[in-house]
Amino acid sequence: GKTMCGRNSSTINSQPCNSVYYPSQGVDYSHICGRAVGHSYSTRGWTCAFYSYSNKYATGITITRGPSTDRTHVWTYAAGRQEVSGPNCNCPCAPTNGADPPNFVGNNYFCESATKYQPPAEGQWFTNYTMWQGN
C-alpha cells in the first residue's frame, strides 16, 4: 500500500485533522474502493470513537464524496479508546460501550480499539495490533 496522508506523534494534539482530496476529473464512477490500516496512540487528548464537536464526529478516518459544501458520507473507520473498561469513549459495540455514530453514518462504519484495557503509558504507539483489518 501507499501512505496518502498522516500525522506524526508530535502534531497529534495540535493538528486534529488532515484531509486529502482525490478529484474524479469528471469521470463517472459507481464504486469507491480502498483499505485503511491504523495504529492507536495513547494521549490525554484522546477523543471518543464517535462524538459531536464543530462538524466533526469520529476519531479515525472518514470517507465522503461530493463538494466540500455538500458532502455525502460513504464510510467511517473509527478508533475506540479501549475495549473493556474505562470512559465512554469506546466503540458502540464494546463491552463498556461508547456513543452510537450519528444517524447519517448509519451502519456504514468499522470501529475497533488497539488495546483491551487502559493504555499503560502516555505517548505510546500500539503497533502490535492493526485496526480495521478484521483480526
PDB file of C-alpha atoms in Angstrom, residues 40-46 81-82 115 117-126:
ATOM      1  CA  SER A  40      -3.520   3.697  18.140  1.00  0.00           C
ATOM      2  CA  TYR A  41      -1.556   6.357  20.014  1.00  0.00           C
ATOM      3  CA  SER A  42      -2.105   6.908  23.735  1.00  0.00           C
ATOM      4  CA  THR A  43      -2.572  10.551  24.670  1.00  0.00           C
ATOM      5  CA  ARG A  44      -4.527  12.625  27.174  1.00  0.00           C
ATOM      6  CA  GLY A  45      -6.082  14.434  24.226  1.00  0.00           C
ATOM      7  CA  TRP A  46      -7.843  11.262  23.012  1.00  0.00           C
ATOM      8  CA  ARG A  81     -10.077   4.180  23.217  1.00  0.00           C
ATOM      9  CA  GLN A  82     -10.143   0.654  24.655  1.00  0.00           C
ATOM     10  CA  THR A 115      -5.909  -2.036  23.328  1.00  0.00           C
ATOM     11  CA  TYR A 117      -7.672  -2.086  28.815  1.00  0.00           C
ATOM     12  CA  GLN A 118      -6.497   1.384  29.879  1.00  0.00           C
ATOM     13  CA  PRO A 119      -3.455   2.331  27.806  1.00  0.00           C
ATOM     14  CA  PRO A 120      -0.432   1.879  30.096  1.00  0.00           C
ATOM     15  CA  ALA A 121       1.613   4.891  29.067  1.00  0.00           C
ATOM     16  CA  GLU A 122       1.115   8.383  27.760  1.00  0.00           C
ATOM     17  CA  GLY A 123       2.665   8.975  24.338  1.00  0.00           C
ATOM     18  CA  GLN A 124       2.822   5.306  23.340  1.00  0.00           C
ATOM     19  CA  TRP A 125       2.063   3.809  19.922  1.00  0.00           C
ATOM     20  CA  PHE A 126       0.238   0.460  19.934  1.00  0.00           C
TER      21      PHE A 126
END
